[in-house]
Coordinates of C-alpha atoms and ligand atoms in Angstrom, one line a residue:
M6 CA 83.2 77.2 156.4
S7 CA 86.7 76.5 157.9
N8 CA 89.9 77.1 156.1
F9 CA 93.2 75.3 156.0
E10 CA 94.9 78.0 158.1
S11 CA 92.6 77.4 161.0
L12 CA 93.4 73.7 161.2
G13 CA 96.8 74.2 162.8
L14 CA 98.9 73.1 159.8
S15 CA 102.5 74.3 159.3
N16 CA 103.3 76.9 156.7
K17 CA 105.3 74.4 154.7
L18 CA 102.1 72.3 154.2
L19 CA 99.9 75.4 153.6
R20 CA 102.2 76.4 150.8
A21 CA 101.9 73.1 149.1
I22 CA 98.1 73.0 149.6
N23 CA 97.9 76.5 148.1
L24 CA 99.9 75.5 145.1
E25 CA 97.5 72.6 144.5
G26 CA 94.7 75.2 144.3
Y27 CA 92.8 73.8 147.3
T28 CA 90.9 76.8 148.8
H29 CA 88.9 75.0 151.5
P30 CA 89.2 71.7 153.3
T31 CA 86.7 69.1 152.4
P32 CA 84.5 67.8 155.3
V33 CA 86.7 64.8 156.0
Q34 CA 89.7 67.1 156.1
A35 CA 88.0 69.8 158.3
M36 CA 86.9 67.2 160.8
G37 CA 89.8 64.7 160.5
I38 CA 92.9 66.9 160.5
P39 CA 92.4 68.4 164.0
L40 CA 91.6 65.0 165.5
L41 CA 94.6 63.5 164.0
L42 CA 96.9 66.3 165.1
D43 CA 95.5 65.7 168.5
G44 CA 96.7 62.2 168.5
K45 CA 93.3 60.5 168.2
D46 CA 92.6 57.2 166.4
L47 CA 90.1 57.7 163.5
L48 CA 87.5 55.6 161.9
G49 CA 86.5 57.3 158.6
V50 CA 83.5 56.2 156.6
A51 CA 84.5 58.0 153.4
Q52 CA 85.0 57.0 149.8
T53 CA 87.6 58.0 147.3
G54 CA 86.9 61.5 146.0
T55 CA 86.2 63.0 149.5
G56 CA 89.7 64.2 149.9
K57 CA 90.5 61.5 152.5
T58 CA 94.2 61.1 151.4
A59 CA 95.0 64.7 152.4
A60 CA 93.0 64.2 155.6
F61 CA 95.6 61.6 156.8
A62 CA 98.7 62.7 154.8
L63 CA 98.8 66.3 156.1
P64 CA 98.7 65.4 159.8
I65 CA 101.3 62.6 159.2
L66 CA 103.6 65.1 157.5
Q67 CA 103.0 67.7 160.2
K68 CA 104.1 65.2 162.9
L69 CA 107.1 64.2 160.9
L70 CA 108.1 67.8 160.6
Q71 CA 108.1 68.1 164.4
R72 CA 110.5 65.1 164.9
D73 CA 114.1 65.6 165.8
P74 CA 116.0 65.9 162.5
H75 CA 119.2 64.3 164.0
K76 CA 117.4 61.1 164.9
K77 CA 118.0 58.0 162.8
R78 CA 115.5 57.7 160.0
H79 CA 113.0 54.9 160.5
I80 CA 109.7 54.1 158.9
S81 CA 107.3 56.1 161.0
A82 CA 104.1 55.8 159.0
L83 CA 102.7 52.8 157.2
I84 CA 99.8 53.1 154.8
L85 CA 98.2 49.9 153.5
S86 CA 96.2 50.1 150.3
P87 CA 94.4 47.3 148.5
T88 CA 95.7 48.0 144.9
R89 CA 98.9 49.2 143.4
E90 CA 97.1 52.0 141.6
L91 CA 95.7 53.4 144.8
A92 CA 99.0 52.9 146.6
A93 CA 100.8 54.8 143.8
Q94 CA 98.3 57.6 144.0
I95 CA 98.7 57.9 147.8
D96 CA 102.5 58.0 147.4
Q97 CA 102.1 60.7 144.7
R98 CA 100.0 62.8 147.1
F99 CA 102.9 62.6 149.7
S100 CA 105.2 64.0 147.1
V101 CA 102.8 66.9 146.5
Y102 CA 101.9 67.7 150.0
G103 CA 105.4 67.1 151.3
Q104 CA 107.2 69.1 148.6
F105 CA 108.6 71.6 151.1
I106 CA 109.4 69.1 153.8
E107 CA 112.5 66.9 153.9
I108 CA 110.9 63.5 154.1
R109 CA 111.4 60.3 152.2
H110 CA 108.5 58.1 151.2
K111 CA 108.2 55.0 149.1
V112 CA 105.5 52.9 147.6
I113 CA 105.9 49.1 147.3
F114 CA 103.6 46.7 145.5
G115 CA 103.8 43.4 143.8
G116 CA 104.0 42.5 140.1
V117 CA 107.3 44.5 139.7
S118 CA 110.9 43.8 140.6
Q119 CA 111.5 44.2 144.4
K120 CA 115.1 45.3 143.9
P121 CA 114.6 49.1 143.7
Q122 CA 112.1 48.8 146.5
V123 CA 114.6 47.0 148.7
Q124 CA 117.3 49.6 147.8
S125 CA 115.0 52.5 148.9
L126 CA 114.2 50.7 152.1
R127 CA 117.9 50.3 152.8
R128 CA 118.5 54.0 152.3
G129 CA 115.9 54.8 154.9
I130 CA 112.4 56.1 154.5
D131 CA 109.8 57.9 156.7
V132 CA 106.6 56.9 155.1
L133 CA 105.8 53.6 153.5
V134 CA 102.8 53.0 151.3
A135 CA 102.3 49.4 150.5
T136 CA 100.0 46.7 149.3
P137 CA 99.7 43.9 151.9
G138 CA 101.2 41.0 149.8
R139 CA 104.5 42.7 148.8
L140 CA 104.9 44.1 152.2
L141 CA 104.6 40.7 153.8
D142 CA 107.1 39.3 151.2
L143 CA 109.7 41.9 152.0
L144 CA 109.0 41.6 155.8
Q145 CA 109.6 37.9 155.6
Q146 CA 112.9 38.5 153.8
G147 CA 114.0 40.9 156.5
H148 CA 114.0 44.0 154.3
V149 CA 111.4 46.0 156.3
D150 CA 111.6 47.2 159.8
L151 CA 108.2 48.2 161.3
N152 CA 109.4 48.5 164.9
H153 CA 109.2 52.3 164.8
I154 CA 105.7 52.8 163.3
E155 CA 103.8 55.7 164.9
F156 CA 101.0 55.9 162.4
F157 CA 99.2 53.1 160.8
V158 CA 96.6 53.7 158.1
L159 CA 94.4 51.0 156.7
D160 CA 92.8 52.6 153.5
E161 CA 89.8 51.2 151.6
A162 CA 89.3 48.6 154.3
D163 CA 86.2 47.2 152.7
R164 CA 88.0 46.6 149.4
M165 CA 90.8 45.0 151.4
L166 CA 88.4 42.5 152.8
D167 CA 86.7 41.9 149.5
M168 CA 90.1 41.1 148.0
G169 CA 90.8 38.6 150.7
F170 CA 93.5 40.5 152.5
I171 CA 92.2 40.0 156.0
R172 CA 94.8 37.4 157.0
D173 CA 97.6 39.5 155.6
I174 CA 96.4 42.6 157.5
K175 CA 96.2 40.6 160.8
K176 CA 99.7 39.4 160.3
I177 CA 101.0 42.9 159.7
L178 CA 99.1 44.3 162.7
A179 CA 100.6 41.7 164.9
I180 CA 104.1 43.0 164.1
L181 CA 103.4 46.7 164.7
P182 CA 104.5 48.3 167.9
K183 CA 101.6 48.7 170.4
R184 CA 101.9 52.5 170.9
R185 CA 100.8 54.1 167.7
Q186 CA 98.0 56.1 166.1
N187 CA 95.6 54.2 164.0
L188 CA 93.4 55.2 161.1
L189 CA 90.9 53.1 159.2
F190 CA 89.0 54.3 156.1
S191 CA 86.3 52.5 154.4
A192 CA 83.6 53.5 152.0
T193 CA 81.1 51.2 153.7
M194 CA 80.8 49.9 157.2
P195 CA 79.5 46.3 157.2
S196 CA 79.9 44.4 160.5
S197 CA 83.1 42.7 159.2
I198 CA 84.7 46.2 159.0
A199 CA 83.3 47.3 162.3
D200 CA 84.8 44.2 163.9
L201 CA 88.2 44.8 162.3
A202 CA 88.1 48.4 163.4
K203 CA 87.3 47.3 167.0
S204 CA 90.3 45.0 166.9
F205 CA 92.9 47.7 166.5
L206 CA 91.5 51.2 167.0
N207 CA 91.7 52.7 170.5
N208 CA 88.9 55.1 171.5
A209 CA 88.6 56.1 167.9
E210 CA 86.6 59.1 166.7
M211 CA 84.3 58.4 163.9
I212 CA 83.6 60.5 160.8
D213 CA 80.7 59.2 158.8
L214 CA 80.5 60.6 155.3
S215 CA 78.6 57.6 153.8
P216 CA 76.1 58.6 151.2
K217 CA 72.8 59.0 153.0
E218 CA 69.9 56.9 151.7
I219 CA 68.9 58.6 148.6
T220 CA 65.6 57.6 147.1
V221 CA 66.4 57.3 143.4
D222 CA 62.9 56.0 142.6
K223 CA 61.6 59.5 141.8
I224 CA 64.4 60.1 139.3
E225 CA 63.8 59.2 135.7
Q226 CA 67.1 57.7 134.7
S227 CA 68.4 56.9 131.3
V228 CA 71.7 56.0 129.6
L229 CA 72.9 57.1 126.2
F230 CA 75.7 55.2 124.5
V231 CA 78.0 57.4 122.6
R232 CA 81.6 57.8 121.3
K233 CA 83.7 59.9 123.6
E234 CA 84.3 62.5 120.8
D235 CA 80.6 62.8 120.2
K236 CA 79.6 63.6 123.8
R237 CA 79.9 67.3 123.4
K238 CA 77.5 67.3 120.4
L239 CA 75.1 65.0 122.2
I240 CA 75.0 67.2 125.3
V241 CA 74.0 70.2 123.2
D242 CA 71.2 68.2 121.6
V243 CA 69.9 66.8 124.9
V244 CA 70.0 70.1 126.7
K245 CA 68.2 71.9 123.9
E246 CA 65.6 69.1 123.4
N247 CA 64.8 69.1 127.1
K248 CA 64.8 72.9 127.4
V249 CA 66.8 72.6 130.6
K250 CA 66.3 75.4 133.1
K251 CA 68.2 74.2 136.0
G252 CA 70.7 71.4 135.3
I253 CA 74.0 70.1 136.6
I254 CA 76.5 68.5 134.3
F255 CA 79.2 66.3 135.9
T256 CA 82.6 65.8 134.4
R257 CA 85.5 63.8 135.7
T258 CA 88.1 66.5 135.5
K259 CA 88.5 70.2 136.0
H260 CA 89.9 70.7 132.5
G261 CA 87.0 68.7 131.1
A262 CA 84.6 71.1 132.9
N263 CA 86.3 74.2 131.5
R264 CA 86.4 72.8 128.0
L265 CA 82.7 71.9 128.1
V266 CA 81.6 75.3 129.3
K267 CA 83.4 76.8 126.2
Q268 CA 81.9 74.3 123.9
L269 CA 78.4 74.9 125.2
D270 CA 79.0 78.6 124.9
K271 CA 79.8 78.1 121.2
A272 CA 76.5 76.3 120.8
G273 CA 74.7 79.2 122.4
I274 CA 74.1 77.5 125.8
N275 CA 75.0 79.5 128.9
A276 CA 76.9 77.5 131.6
L277 CA 79.3 78.1 134.4
A278 CA 82.0 75.7 135.7
I279 CA 82.7 75.1 139.4
H280 CA 85.6 73.0 140.4
G281 CA 88.6 73.0 142.8
N282 CA 90.7 75.3 140.6
K283 CA 88.2 78.1 140.9
S284 CA 88.6 80.5 143.8
Q285 CA 85.9 80.3 146.5
G286 CA 84.7 83.7 145.4
A287 CA 84.1 82.5 141.8
R288 CA 82.4 79.4 143.0
T289 CA 80.1 81.2 145.3
K290 CA 79.2 83.7 142.6
A291 CA 78.6 80.9 140.0
L292 CA 76.4 79.1 142.5
E293 CA 74.4 82.2 143.3
R294 CA 73.7 82.9 139.7
F295 CA 72.6 79.3 139.2
K296 CA 70.4 79.4 142.3
Q297 CA 68.7 82.6 141.0
G298 CA 68.1 80.9 137.7
R299 CA 70.3 83.4 135.8
V300 CA 72.4 80.7 134.3
P301 CA 70.7 77.4 133.5
L302 CA 73.6 75.0 133.8
L303 CA 76.5 74.3 136.1
V304 CA 79.3 72.1 135.0
A305 CA 80.9 70.5 138.1
T306 CA 83.4 68.0 139.2
D307 CA 82.4 65.7 142.1
I308 CA 84.6 67.2 144.7
A309 CA 83.3 70.7 143.9
S310 CA 79.8 69.6 143.9
R311 CA 79.8 68.4 147.5
G312 CA 77.9 70.9 149.5
I313 CA 75.9 72.2 146.6
D314 CA 72.4 72.4 147.9
V315 CA 70.2 73.9 145.3
D316 CA 66.4 73.4 145.2
G317 CA 64.6 72.7 142.0
V318 CA 67.4 71.1 140.0
T319 CA 65.5 69.4 137.2
H320 CA 68.2 67.6 135.3
V321 CA 71.5 65.9 136.1
F322 CA 73.9 64.9 133.4
N323 CA 76.6 62.3 133.9
Y324 CA 78.7 63.6 131.0
D325 CA 81.5 61.3 132.2
L326 CA 80.5 58.3 134.3
P327 CA 82.0 58.4 137.7
N328 CA 84.5 55.6 138.5
E329 CA 83.0 55.2 142.0
P330 CA 79.4 53.9 141.7
E331 CA 78.4 55.7 144.9
S332 CA 79.2 59.0 143.2
Y333 CA 76.5 58.3 140.6
V334 CA 73.9 58.1 143.4
H335 CA 75.3 61.3 144.9
R336 CA 75.2 63.1 141.6
I337 CA 71.7 62.2 140.6
G338 CA 70.5 62.8 144.1
R339 CA 71.0 66.6 143.4
T340 CA 67.7 66.4 141.6
A341 CA 64.3 65.1 142.8
R342 CA 64.8 66.8 146.2
A343 CA 61.9 67.6 148.6
G344 CA 59.6 65.2 146.9
K345 CA 60.0 66.7 143.4
S346 CA 60.8 64.5 140.5
G347 CA 63.9 64.8 138.3
V348 CA 65.6 63.5 135.3
A349 CA 69.1 62.0 135.1
F350 CA 71.0 61.2 131.9
A351 CA 74.2 59.1 131.8
F352 CA 76.6 59.3 128.8
C353 CA 78.6 56.1 128.5
D354 CA 81.4 55.7 126.0
D355 CA 83.1 52.4 125.3
S356 CA 85.8 53.0 127.9
E357 CA 83.1 53.5 130.6
S358 CA 80.9 50.4 130.2
G359 CA 82.5 48.8 133.2
Y360 CA 81.6 51.8 135.4
L361 CA 78.0 51.4 134.1
V362 CA 77.9 47.8 135.2
G363 CA 79.1 48.8 138.7
I364 CA 76.5 51.6 138.9
Q365 CA 73.7 49.2 137.9
R366 CA 74.8 46.7 140.4
L367 CA 74.8 49.3 143.2
I368 CA 71.4 50.7 142.4
G369 CA 70.1 47.2 141.7
K370 CA 68.5 47.8 138.3
T371 CA 69.3 48.3 134.7
I372 CA 69.1 51.9 133.6
P373 CA 66.8 52.2 130.5
V374 CA 68.6 53.1 127.3
I375 CA 67.8 55.9 124.9
G376 CA 69.0 54.6 121.6
D377 CA 67.2 56.9 119.1
H378 CA 69.7 59.7 119.1
R379 CA 72.1 60.8 116.4
Y380 CA 75.2 59.6 118.1
H381 CA 74.1 56.2 119.4
F382 CA 77.2 53.9 119.6
A383 CA 76.3 50.3 120.2
K384 CA 80.0 49.3 120.9
A385 CA 79.7 51.1 124.3
I386 CA 77.0 48.7 125.5
P387 CA 78.4 46.5 128.3
K388 CA 79.2 43.0 127.2
P389 CA 77.3 40.1 128.8
N390 CA 79.1 39.1 132.1
Q391 CA 81.3 42.3 131.9
K392 CA 82.8 42.9 135.3
P393 CA 82.1 46.1 137.2
G394 CA 84.7 48.9 137.2
K395 CA 87.2 47.1 135.0
I396 CA 87.6 49.5 132.1
K397 CA 89.9 49.9 129.3
V398 CA 92.6 52.2 130.5
N399 CA 92.9 55.4 128.5
K400 CA 96.6 56.2 128.7
Q401 CA 96.0 59.8 127.5
T402 CA 94.0 60.8 130.6
N403 CA 94.9 58.3 133.3
H404 CA 97.9 59.9 134.9
T405 CA 98.5 57.1 137.3
F406 CA 98.9 54.6 134.6
K407 CA 100.9 57.0 132.5
A408 CA 103.4 57.3 135.4
N409 CA 103.5 53.5 135.7
K410 CA 103.7 52.8 132.0
N411 CA 106.7 50.6 132.4
Q412 CA 104.9 48.5 135.0
T413 CA 101.8 48.3 132.8
D414 CA 104.0 47.3 129.8
K415 CA 105.7 44.7 132.0
K416 CA 102.4 43.4 133.2
N417 CA 101.1 43.2 129.6
R418 CA 104.3 41.4 128.5
S419 CA 103.9 38.9 131.3
R420 CA 100.2 38.4 130.5
R421 CA 101.2 37.8 126.9
R422 CA 103.8 35.3 128.0
N423 CA 101.3 33.5 130.2
R424 CA 98.8 33.4 127.3
N425 CA 101.5 32.0 124.9
Y426 CA 102.4 29.5 127.6
S427 CA 98.9 28.2 127.9
N428 CA 98.5 28.1 124.1
N429 CA 101.6 26.0 123.8
K430 CA 100.4 23.8 126.6
R431 CA 97.1 23.3 124.7
R432 CA 98.9 22.5 121.5
K433 CA 101.0 19.9 123.2
Ligands
LIG24 P1 91.0 61.6 147.5 O1 89.6 61.3 148.1 O2 91.9 61.7 148.6 O3 91.3 60.5 146.5 O4 91.0 63.0 146.7 C1 90.2 63.2 145.6 C2 90.6 64.4 144.8 O5 90.3 65.6 145.5 C3 92.1 64.4 144.5 O6 92.3 64.7 143.2 C4 92.6 65.6 145.3 O7 93.6 66.3 144.7 C5 91.4 66.5 145.4 N1 91.3 67.3 146.7 C6 91.6 66.8 147.9 N2 91.4 67.8 148.8 C7 90.9 68.9 148.2 C8 90.5 70.2 148.6 N3 90.5 70.6 149.8 N4 90.0 71.0 147.6 C9 90.0 70.6 146.3 N5 90.4 69.4 145.8 C10 90.8 68.5 146.8

């Protein structure tokens, strides 16, 4: 297994990575970083959660570090993202990874005032993260200069196309200088993306981390609707009832994983957590004990669970539903290996029903419901015609939204205004 030191990254970046608690590069980082440092174009088939942001942000930062500090500041890197949330997250990652480097970065997206964005652009920035619509707006008004772009990243290309951004992307591509390094990331690779990739990548290297075909037929899946606060009691019941000998419980966060291990312990259930904050030594040890059957349960986050290859896992629990439907397939694919059968439970609270809709759409079937448990919560059942993925935002746990609270409030106010406006119109 490679480590960050061997990838050729500067100490300033290694310090930041270390502070974040990353012990080892994820596969897309281990493969992508050397290629990008080498100046190659890259086509990455990788979904959110694989660590792809660091895979492109670290080499970009490293290259910026090597530039002449006396040269005038220009936008050197442009990252296009389909949604404002993703754009804000990428920008936030640049703050984290670039904390020991003197660089300026900025995120711009629509739905908020353009004034502060224009002011930042005027002061000069190195890295611009943008959604296509607002970028084009500002370009047309002459506020953005893309003549010095050296790196162009098109992130979540499949979502871009789904959201109808193809014409905007083509317009932006037409403005960029010819000599530049290009990166395209997409969770899937339909022919439309392959065509787009061909149109602007040069001799690109490809990294394919798409989920391999996993036969989920042998897995007995079920969903249990439950209040968020009852999940920990429910997991105790289900684990005990099923006499689980080798099971993996998936949580969305590292803290959630730690908390759950403590709660299970109180209920007399032995479990170990593995996630990115644990040292490699601790993770390996936990995995070893699990493999040997000395501890019946692992509590894992998605990123830590990659690479876990344990035979004979009988049960998988989606304690929190993943926000990417593909992760669900990855998770439950940990059981029913080598022709064996397996059981997968999904706990769904009322803020997760949109995720469930997305998962069912991906796997092409409705997951049977277990309704005869003590904590059944009918309100969590998806509404008819509920859209996939759109869930109620929990401001307590969603840091991106917390950071953008003002924008969210503004959006809500403007939504309310629009609603009032249409009501008035109806009344007239
Ligand atoms: P991304 O796929 O870029 O959205 O990253 C998903 C999550 O993985 C983020 O929360 C990152 O902080 C985290 N992450 C990225 N790289 C690593 C790593 N090498 N080790 C542990 N966590 C990581």
